[in-house]
């Protein structure tokens, strides 16, 4: 019996605005964190170097426009979905926004 796809990155529901899409990856706002996130189009935690570089380039381009160059950190820790590569660009205030500290 084939397992149904339950990976939300593979399902790629367009719940939030998408900033970029190509054959390798897409960049959208993370629904949970409200920061840009790049997602690989393959379900695997370990992209080859060229794909990794491609994805981080697109993530940084989006994040540079959003936060300004150097105003954010690329976070490659995959807490929620450890078996599918994705990375966040987090500005210093994302945690406050996330938990309602900013009014
Ligand atoms: Zn996946
Ligand atoms: Zn997130």
Coordinates of C-alpha atoms and ligand atoms in Angstrom, one line a residue:
X1 CA 0.0 0.0 0.0
X2 CA 1.3 3.4 -0.9
X3 CA 1.4 6.0 1.9
X4 CA -0.4 9.2 1.1
X5 CA 1.8 12.3 0.9
X6 CA 1.6 14.1 4.2
X7 CA 4.5 16.4 3.8
X8 CA 3.2 20.0 3.8
X9 CA 6.2 21.3 1.9
X10 CA 5.5 18.8 -0.9
X11 CA 1.9 19.7 -1.0
X12 CA 3.0 23.4 -1.2
X13 CA -0.3 24.9 -0.4
X14 CA -0.3 28.5 -1.6
X15 CA -1.5 29.9 1.7
X16 CA 0.9 32.8 1.6
X17 CA 2.3 35.1 -1.2
X18 CA 5.0 33.4 -3.3
X19 CA 8.0 35.5 -4.2
X20 CA 9.8 33.1 -6.6
X21 CA 9.4 29.8 -8.3
X22 CA 11.6 27.8 -10.7
X23 CA 12.5 24.2 -11.5
X24 CA 14.5 23.8 -8.4
X25 CA 12.8 25.6 -5.6
X26 CA 10.2 28.1 -4.5
X27 CA 10.3 31.0 -2.0
X28 CA 7.2 32.0 0.0
X29 CA 6.4 33.6 3.3
X30 CA 6.4 30.9 6.0
X31 CA 2.9 30.7 7.4
X32 CA 4.1 30.1 10.9
X33 CA 7.0 32.5 11.1
X34 CA 6.0 35.3 8.7
X35 CA 9.4 35.4 7.1
X36 CA 10.6 34.4 3.7
X37 CA 11.4 30.7 3.3
X38 CA 12.9 28.7 0.4
X39 CA 11.8 25.2 -0.2
X40 CA 13.5 22.6 -2.4
X41 CA 11.2 20.9 -4.9
X42 CA 12.6 17.5 -4.0
X43 CA 11.6 15.6 -0.8
X44 CA 15.0 15.1 0.7
X45 CA 17.0 16.8 3.5
X46 CA 20.3 17.0 1.7
X47 CA 20.5 19.0 -1.6
X48 CA 23.7 18.9 -3.6
X49 CA 25.9 22.0 -3.4
X50 CA 24.8 23.5 -6.6
X51 CA 21.1 23.3 -5.7
X52 CA 21.8 24.6 -2.2
X53 CA 23.7 27.6 -3.5
X54 CA 20.8 28.2 -6.0
X55 CA 18.2 28.2 -3.2
X56 CA 20.1 30.4 -0.8
X57 CA 20.7 32.9 -3.6
X58 CA 17.0 33.2 -4.2
X59 CA 16.2 33.3 -0.5
X60 CA 18.7 36.1 0.0
X61 CA 17.4 38.1 -2.9
X62 CA 13.9 38.1 -1.5
X63 CA 15.2 38.8 2.0
X64 CA 17.4 41.6 0.9
X65 CA 14.3 43.3 -0.6
X66 CA 12.2 42.7 2.5
X67 CA 14.6 43.4 5.3
X68 CA 17.7 45.0 3.7
X69 CA 21.1 43.4 3.2
X70 CA 22.6 42.1 6.4
X71 CA 19.4 42.7 8.4
X72 CA 18.5 39.0 8.7
X73 CA 20.0 35.6 9.3
X74 CA 19.6 32.5 7.1
X75 CA 18.2 29.7 9.4
X76 CA 18.7 26.2 8.0
X77 CA 17.6 24.4 11.0
X78 CA 14.6 22.2 10.0
X79 CA 12.6 22.0 13.2
X80 CA 9.2 21.1 12.0
X81 CA 9.9 19.1 8.9
X82 CA 13.4 17.6 9.2
X83 CA 13.2 15.4 6.1
X84 CA 12.6 18.0 3.5
X85 CA 15.1 20.8 2.9
X86 CA 14.0 24.3 3.5
X87 CA 15.6 27.5 5.0
X88 CA 14.2 30.6 6.6
X89 CA 15.5 34.2 6.4
X90 CA 14.8 35.6 9.9
X91 CA 15.0 39.2 10.8
X92 CA 15.7 40.1 14.4
X93 CA 12.0 40.9 15.1
X94 CA 10.4 37.8 13.8
X95 CA 10.0 36.2 17.2
X96 CA 8.3 39.3 18.6
X97 CA 5.9 39.5 15.6
X98 CA 5.2 35.8 15.8
X99 CA 4.2 36.0 19.4
X100 CA 2.4 39.3 19.4
X101 CA 5.0 41.5 21.1
X102 CA 4.7 44.2 18.5
X103 CA 1.6 46.3 18.5
Ligands
LIG1 ZN1 8.3 16.9 1.3
LIG2 ZN1 8.6 29.0 9.5

